Amino acid sequence: MAFSERLVHAVAPQWQAMLQHPFLLQLADGTLPQGCFERWLRQDYLFVREDLGFIGCLVARAPQALRRMLGDFIPALHRELDLFEAMAQELGVSLDATEPAPICHAYNMFLLATVQTRSFAESFTVLYGAERAYYDSWAWVKSHQRQTSPYQRFIDHWSSDAFAAWVQDLARTLDTLAVRSGPDELARMEELFRFVVRYEYLFWDMALTGSEWPV
Ligand code: MP5
């Protein structure tokens, strides 16, 4: 089995919990309260904005052969931010002056710390984890929804063939990197991948429950 698949199997309990999160169930069956979607929208907008810094650092550390692939992701993220802004305007949600929730802040800092202190292969594993988690989560919603959602553009975006192809590219590249990694580095990659899926779970949780800074 390819390393990129082995990772998903290694964290199967966490991966399943993420995919069965009530936020995704309610999004699919049309019962998600609008306020929860809006909270996710505001927080994920901040997440993607900060993610640009993570990708920028990853490009700087990348071998020459991977610079174009990773660099091309930056304009894609800008287009994603446009999508967030359009949806926010439609819903009458202000994206200004939003403070990151604890999980949003922690996840962004985890990404930045990883790319600054870990190997390129370990950092790339974290990118693959976050993208694969989003593809699997939104594709699950897409395949389980019974009617068109008011948030269809988001569901279609992250479950699209184009996004699937990007995640597959990441998986293939990770598999190549893993061939050159020793057992210790492979173990660290798995550990980071598990952190990613746990952060992803907590991000859905925050959107549903509104967990905030206690003080
Ligand atoms: C992604 C995201 C996907 N937007 N938000 C979280 C919490 N995890 C993963 O990343 P991208 O860069 O928006 O495709």
mmCIF file of C-alpha atoms and ligand atoms in Angstrom:
data_model
loop_
_atom_site.group_PDB
_atom_site.id
_atom_site.type_symbol
_atom_site.label_atom_id
_atom_site.label_comp_id
_atom_site.label_asym_id
_atom_site.label_seq_id
_atom_site.Cartn_x
_atom_site.Cartn_y
_atom_site.Cartn_z
ATOM 1 C CA MET A 1 0.000 0.000 0.000
ATOM 2 C CA ALA A 2 1.279 3.491 -0.864
ATOM 3 C CA PHE A 3 2.554 5.546 2.078
ATOM 4 C CA SER A 4 -0.129 8.228 1.574
ATOM 5 C CA GLU A 5 -2.837 5.538 2.003
ATOM 6 C CA ARG A 6 -1.007 3.830 4.848
ATOM 7 C CA LEU A 7 -1.199 7.120 6.773
ATOM 8 C CA VAL A 8 -4.992 7.243 6.477
ATOM 9 C CA HIS A 9 -5.196 3.611 7.659
ATOM 10 C CA ALA A 10 -2.834 4.295 10.559
ATOM 11 C CA VAL A 11 -5.161 7.003 11.907
ATOM 12 C CA ALA A 12 -8.423 5.225 10.932
ATOM 13 C CA PRO A 13 -10.259 5.846 14.258
ATOM 14 C CA GLN A 14 -9.559 9.586 14.118
ATOM 15 C CA TRP A 15 -10.258 9.774 10.378
ATOM 16 C CA GLN A 16 -13.645 8.067 10.838
ATOM 17 C CA ALA A 17 -14.518 10.347 13.754
ATOM 18 C CA MET A 18 -13.728 13.372 11.598
ATOM 19 C CA LEU A 19 -15.897 12.100 8.730
ATOM 20 C CA GLN A 20 -18.762 11.323 11.110
ATOM 21 C CA HIS A 21 -18.620 14.685 12.826
ATOM 22 C CA PRO A 22 -22.148 16.073 13.425
ATOM 23 C CA PHE A 23 -21.191 19.280 11.582
ATOM 24 C CA LEU A 24 -20.778 17.243 8.365
ATOM 25 C CA LEU A 25 -23.888 15.101 9.067
ATOM 26 C CA GLN A 26 -26.004 18.217 9.580
ATOM 27 C CA LEU A 27 -24.497 19.928 6.539
ATOM 28 C CA ALA A 28 -25.438 16.881 4.446
ATOM 29 C CA ASP A 29 -28.997 16.520 5.757
ATOM 30 C CA GLY A 30 -29.719 20.240 5.638
ATOM 31 C CA THR A 31 -30.223 20.723 9.407
ATOM 32 C CA LEU A 32 -27.048 22.690 10.163
ATOM 33 C CA PRO A 33 -28.015 25.959 11.878
ATOM 34 C CA GLN A 34 -26.986 28.927 9.731
ATOM 35 C CA GLY A 35 -25.026 30.420 12.640
ATOM 36 C CA CYS A 36 -22.769 27.342 12.721
ATOM 37 C CA PHE A 37 -22.029 27.599 9.020
ATOM 38 C CA GLU A 38 -21.313 31.307 9.423
ATOM 39 C CA ARG A 39 -18.928 30.593 12.303
ATOM 40 C CA TRP A 40 -17.098 28.051 10.171
ATOM 41 C CA LEU A 41 -17.010 30.555 7.269
ATOM 42 C CA ARG A 42 -15.448 33.309 9.375
ATOM 43 C CA GLN A 43 -12.901 31.003 10.977
ATOM 44 C CA ASP A 44 -11.931 29.138 7.816
ATOM 45 C CA TYR A 45 -11.452 32.462 6.043
ATOM 46 C CA LEU A 46 -8.857 33.335 8.689
ATOM 47 C CA PHE A 47 -7.390 29.835 8.429
ATOM 48 C CA VAL A 48 -6.912 30.076 4.651
ATOM 49 C CA ARG A 49 -5.443 33.582 4.925
ATOM 50 C CA GLU A 50 -2.811 32.289 7.379
ATOM 51 C CA ASP A 51 -2.323 29.137 5.325
ATOM 52 C CA LEU A 52 -0.827 31.354 2.618
ATOM 53 C CA GLY A 53 2.141 31.958 4.949
ATOM 54 C CA PHE A 54 2.578 28.212 5.507
ATOM 55 C CA ILE A 55 2.537 27.534 1.756
ATOM 56 C CA GLY A 56 4.959 30.408 1.128
ATOM 57 C CA CYS A 57 7.437 28.894 3.592
ATOM 58 C CA LEU A 58 6.912 25.445 2.083
ATOM 59 C CA VAL A 59 7.708 26.825 -1.407
ATOM 60 C CA ALA A 60 10.913 28.363 -0.037
ATOM 61 C CA ARG A 61 11.995 24.996 1.386
ATOM 62 C CA ALA A 62 10.867 22.891 -1.577
ATOM 63 C CA PRO A 63 13.210 21.139 -3.987
ATOM 64 C CA GLN A 64 13.262 22.957 -7.341
ATOM 65 C CA ALA A 65 11.116 20.269 -9.009
ATOM 66 C CA LEU A 66 8.208 20.926 -6.612
ATOM 67 C CA ARG A 67 8.273 24.738 -6.668
ATOM 68 C CA ARG A 68 5.799 25.128 -9.533
ATOM 69 C CA MET A 69 3.282 22.673 -8.082
ATOM 70 C CA LEU A 70 3.331 24.370 -4.689
ATOM 71 C CA GLY A 71 3.645 27.916 -6.061
ATOM 72 C CA ASP A 72 0.572 27.424 -8.262
ATOM 73 C CA PHE A 73 -1.411 26.708 -5.111
ATOM 74 C CA ILE A 74 -1.024 30.323 -3.954
ATOM 75 C CA PRO A 75 -3.312 31.857 -6.644
ATOM 76 C CA ALA A 76 -5.760 28.994 -5.965
ATOM 77 C CA LEU A 77 -5.895 30.070 -2.313
ATOM 78 C CA HIS A 78 -6.545 33.661 -3.373
ATOM 79 C CA ARG A 79 -9.467 32.453 -5.508
ATOM 80 C CA GLU A 80 -10.703 30.538 -2.470
ATOM 81 C CA LEU A 81 -10.607 33.727 -0.392
ATOM 82 C CA ASP A 82 -12.714 35.407 -3.124
ATOM 83 C CA LEU A 83 -15.245 32.593 -2.723
ATOM 84 C CA PHE A 84 -15.377 33.148 1.041
ATOM 85 C CA GLU A 85 -15.876 36.887 0.520
ATOM 86 C CA ALA A 86 -18.669 36.333 -2.034
ATOM 87 C CA MET A 87 -20.486 33.880 0.263
ATOM 88 C CA ALA A 88 -20.061 36.198 3.260
ATOM 89 C CA GLN A 89 -21.619 39.042 1.308
ATOM 90 C CA GLU A 90 -24.522 36.813 0.221
ATOM 91 C CA LEU A 91 -25.189 35.794 3.831
ATOM 92 C CA GLY A 92 -24.644 39.293 5.187
ATOM 93 C CA VAL A 93 -21.718 38.100 7.319
ATOM 94 C CA SER A 94 -18.876 40.485 8.117
ATOM 95 C CA LEU A 95 -15.399 38.986 7.822
ATOM 96 C CA ASP A 96 -13.763 42.047 9.366
ATOM 97 C CA ALA A 97 -12.591 42.110 12.941
ATOM 98 C CA THR A 98 -12.966 38.354 13.483
ATOM 99 C CA GLU A 99 -10.639 36.989 16.150
ATOM 100 C CA PRO A 100 -9.316 33.492 15.531
ATOM 101 C CA ALA A 101 -10.932 30.892 17.814
ATOM 102 C CA PRO A 102 -8.412 28.872 19.896
ATOM 103 C CA ILE A 103 -8.437 25.899 17.524
ATOM 104 C CA CYS A 104 -8.046 28.078 14.428
ATOM 105 C CA HIS A 105 -5.108 29.885 15.995
ATOM 106 C CA ALA A 106 -3.502 26.665 17.273
ATOM 107 C CA TYR A 107 -3.874 24.864 13.941
ATOM 108 C CA ASN A 108 -2.354 27.770 11.996
ATOM 109 C CA MET A 109 0.540 28.017 14.472
ATOM 110 C CA PHE A 110 1.063 24.240 14.254
ATOM 111 C CA LEU A 111 1.388 24.538 10.460
ATOM 112 C CA LEU A 112 3.833 27.430 10.688
ATOM 113 C CA ALA A 113 5.906 25.766 13.415
ATOM 114 C CA THR A 114 6.048 22.526 11.444
ATOM 115 C CA VAL A 115 7.337 24.182 8.286
ATOM 116 C CA GLN A 116 9.936 26.141 10.282
ATOM 117 C CA THR A 117 11.274 23.329 12.448
ATOM 118 C CA ARG A 118 10.656 19.998 10.684
ATOM 119 C CA SER A 119 11.991 18.401 7.512
ATOM 120 C CA PHE A 120 10.470 19.191 4.130
ATOM 121 C CA ALA A 121 8.923 15.694 3.918
ATOM 122 C CA GLU A 122 7.336 16.137 7.362
ATOM 123 C CA SER A 123 5.998 19.577 6.414
ATOM 124 C CA PHE A 124 4.650 18.231 3.135
ATOM 125 C CA THR A 125 2.861 15.455 5.063
ATOM 126 C CA VAL A 126 0.994 18.102 7.019
ATOM 127 C CA LEU A 127 -0.127 19.824 3.802
ATOM 128 C CA TYR A 128 -1.270 16.495 2.370
ATOM 129 C CA GLY A 129 -3.187 15.750 5.596
ATOM 130 C CA ALA A 130 -5.076 19.042 5.606
ATOM 131 C CA GLU A 131 -5.984 18.851 1.913
ATOM 132 C CA ARG A 132 -6.930 15.170 2.020
ATOM 133 C CA ALA A 133 -9.049 15.794 5.123
ATOM 134 C CA TYR A 134 -10.954 18.551 3.334
ATOM 135 C CA TYR A 135 -11.466 16.487 0.192
ATOM 136 C CA ASP A 136 -12.727 13.447 2.121
ATOM 137 C CA SER A 137 -14.961 15.561 4.390
ATOM 138 C CA TRP A 138 -16.664 17.575 1.655
ATOM 139 C CA ALA A 139 -16.882 14.586 -0.718
ATOM 140 C CA TRP A 140 -18.645 12.721 2.104
ATOM 141 C CA VAL A 141 -21.144 15.587 2.391
ATOM 142 C CA LYS A 142 -21.623 15.678 -1.386
ATOM 143 C CA SER A 143 -22.346 11.952 -1.595
ATOM 144 C CA HIS A 144 -24.781 12.025 1.355
ATOM 145 C CA GLN A 145 -26.745 15.230 0.706
ATOM 146 C CA ARG A 146 -30.374 14.725 -0.236
ATOM 147 C CA GLN A 147 -31.113 18.200 -1.503
ATOM 148 C CA THR A 148 -29.196 21.189 -2.812
ATOM 149 C CA SER A 149 -27.581 23.119 0.016
ATOM 150 C CA PRO A 150 -27.522 26.919 0.408
ATOM 151 C CA TYR A 151 -23.757 26.383 0.744
ATOM 152 C CA GLN A 152 -23.485 24.252 -2.401
ATOM 153 C CA ARG A 153 -20.597 26.234 -3.867
ATOM 154 C CA PHE A 154 -18.377 25.227 -0.948
ATOM 155 C CA ILE A 155 -19.474 21.579 -1.131
ATOM 156 C CA ASP A 156 -18.812 21.515 -4.871
ATOM 157 C CA HIS A 157 -15.469 23.315 -4.556
ATOM 158 C CA TRP A 158 -13.772 20.851 -2.186
ATOM 159 C CA SER A 159 -15.424 17.736 -3.672
ATOM 160 C CA SER A 160 -14.643 18.673 -7.294
ATOM 161 C CA ASP A 161 -12.619 16.563 -9.725
ATOM 162 C CA ALA A 162 -10.054 19.394 -9.865
ATOM 163 C CA PHE A 163 -9.577 19.316 -6.082
ATOM 164 C CA ALA A 164 -9.446 15.490 -6.140
ATOM 165 C CA ALA A 165 -6.688 15.686 -8.791
ATOM 166 C CA TRP A 166 -4.698 18.137 -6.611
ATOM 167 C CA VAL A 167 -4.967 15.821 -3.603
ATOM 168 C CA GLN A 168 -3.865 12.896 -5.781
ATOM 169 C CA ASP A 169 -0.851 14.895 -6.959
ATOM 170 C CA LEU A 170 0.027 15.585 -3.343
ATOM 171 C CA ALA A 171 -0.350 11.877 -2.502
ATOM 172 C CA ARG A 172 1.914 10.799 -5.372
ATOM 173 C CA THR A 173 4.535 13.367 -4.405
ATOM 174 C CA LEU A 174 4.389 12.321 -0.760
ATOM 175 C CA ASP A 175 4.858 8.681 -1.779
ATOM 176 C CA THR A 176 8.038 9.666 -3.647
ATOM 177 C CA LEU A 177 9.334 11.667 -0.674
ATOM 178 C CA ALA A 178 8.576 8.771 1.677
ATOM 179 C CA VAL A 179 10.756 6.375 -0.354
ATOM 180 C CA ARG A 180 13.737 8.581 0.551
ATOM 181 C CA SER A 181 12.797 8.857 4.265
ATOM 182 C CA GLY A 182 14.215 6.598 6.969
ATOM 183 C CA PRO A 183 12.085 4.849 9.615
ATOM 184 C CA ASP A 184 12.441 7.653 12.190
ATOM 185 C CA GLU A 185 11.289 10.310 9.755
ATOM 186 C CA LEU A 186 8.404 8.096 8.563
ATOM 187 C CA ALA A 187 7.285 7.708 12.177
ATOM 188 C CA ARG A 188 7.381 11.485 12.660
ATOM 189 C CA MET A 189 5.345 11.936 9.474
ATOM 190 C CA GLU A 190 2.684 9.605 10.850
ATOM 191 C CA GLU A 191 2.648 11.449 14.169
ATOM 192 C CA LEU A 192 2.155 14.798 12.390
ATOM 193 C CA PHE A 193 -0.572 13.323 10.198
ATOM 194 C CA ARG A 194 -2.442 12.228 13.341
ATOM 195 C CA PHE A 195 -2.180 15.754 14.756
ATOM 196 C CA VAL A 196 -3.661 17.099 11.517
ATOM 197 C CA VAL A 197 -6.744 14.899 11.637
ATOM 198 C CA ARG A 198 -7.262 15.784 15.303
ATOM 199 C CA TYR A 199 -7.067 19.486 14.484
ATOM 200 C CA GLU A 200 -9.524 18.953 11.630
ATOM 201 C CA TYR A 201 -11.955 17.241 14.019
ATOM 202 C CA LEU A 202 -11.630 20.094 16.496
ATOM 203 C CA PHE A 203 -12.211 22.656 13.749
ATOM 204 C CA TRP A 204 -15.628 21.119 12.899
ATOM 205 C CA ASP A 205 -16.319 20.932 16.632
ATOM 206 C CA MET A 206 -15.562 24.621 17.102
ATOM 207 C CA ALA A 207 -17.897 25.525 14.228
ATOM 208 C CA LEU A 208 -20.717 23.525 15.796
ATOM 209 C CA THR A 209 -20.262 24.390 19.455
ATOM 210 C CA GLY A 210 -18.748 27.875 19.226
ATOM 211 C CA SER A 211 -15.860 27.049 21.540
ATOM 212 C CA GLU A 212 -14.150 30.322 22.282
ATOM 213 C CA TRP A 213 -11.369 31.731 24.447
ATOM 214 C CA PRO A 214 -12.648 31.285 28.022
ATOM 215 C CA VAL A 215 -11.173 34.582 29.204
HETATM 216 C C1 MP5 B 1 -8.505 23.249 4.609
HETATM 217 C C2 MP5 B 1 -9.198 24.398 5.035
HETATM 218 C C3 MP5 B 1 -8.196 23.010 3.156
HETATM 219 N N1 MP5 B 1 -9.604 25.358 4.192
HETATM 220 N N2 MP5 B 1 -9.515 24.531 6.350
HETATM 221 C C4 MP5 B 1 -9.140 23.578 7.226
HETATM 222 C C5 MP5 B 1 -9.488 23.736 8.660
HETATM 223 N N3 MP5 B 1 -8.477 22.482 6.831
HETATM 224 C C6 MP5 B 1 -8.155 22.308 5.538
HETATM 225 O O1 MP5 B 1 -7.185 23.786 2.746
HETATM 226 P P1 MP5 B 1 -7.294 24.729 1.452
HETATM 227 O O2 MP5 B 1 -5.929 25.295 1.489
HETATM 228 O O3 MP5 B 1 -8.381 25.700 1.749
HETATM 229 O O4 MP5 B 1 -7.583 23.858 0.279
#
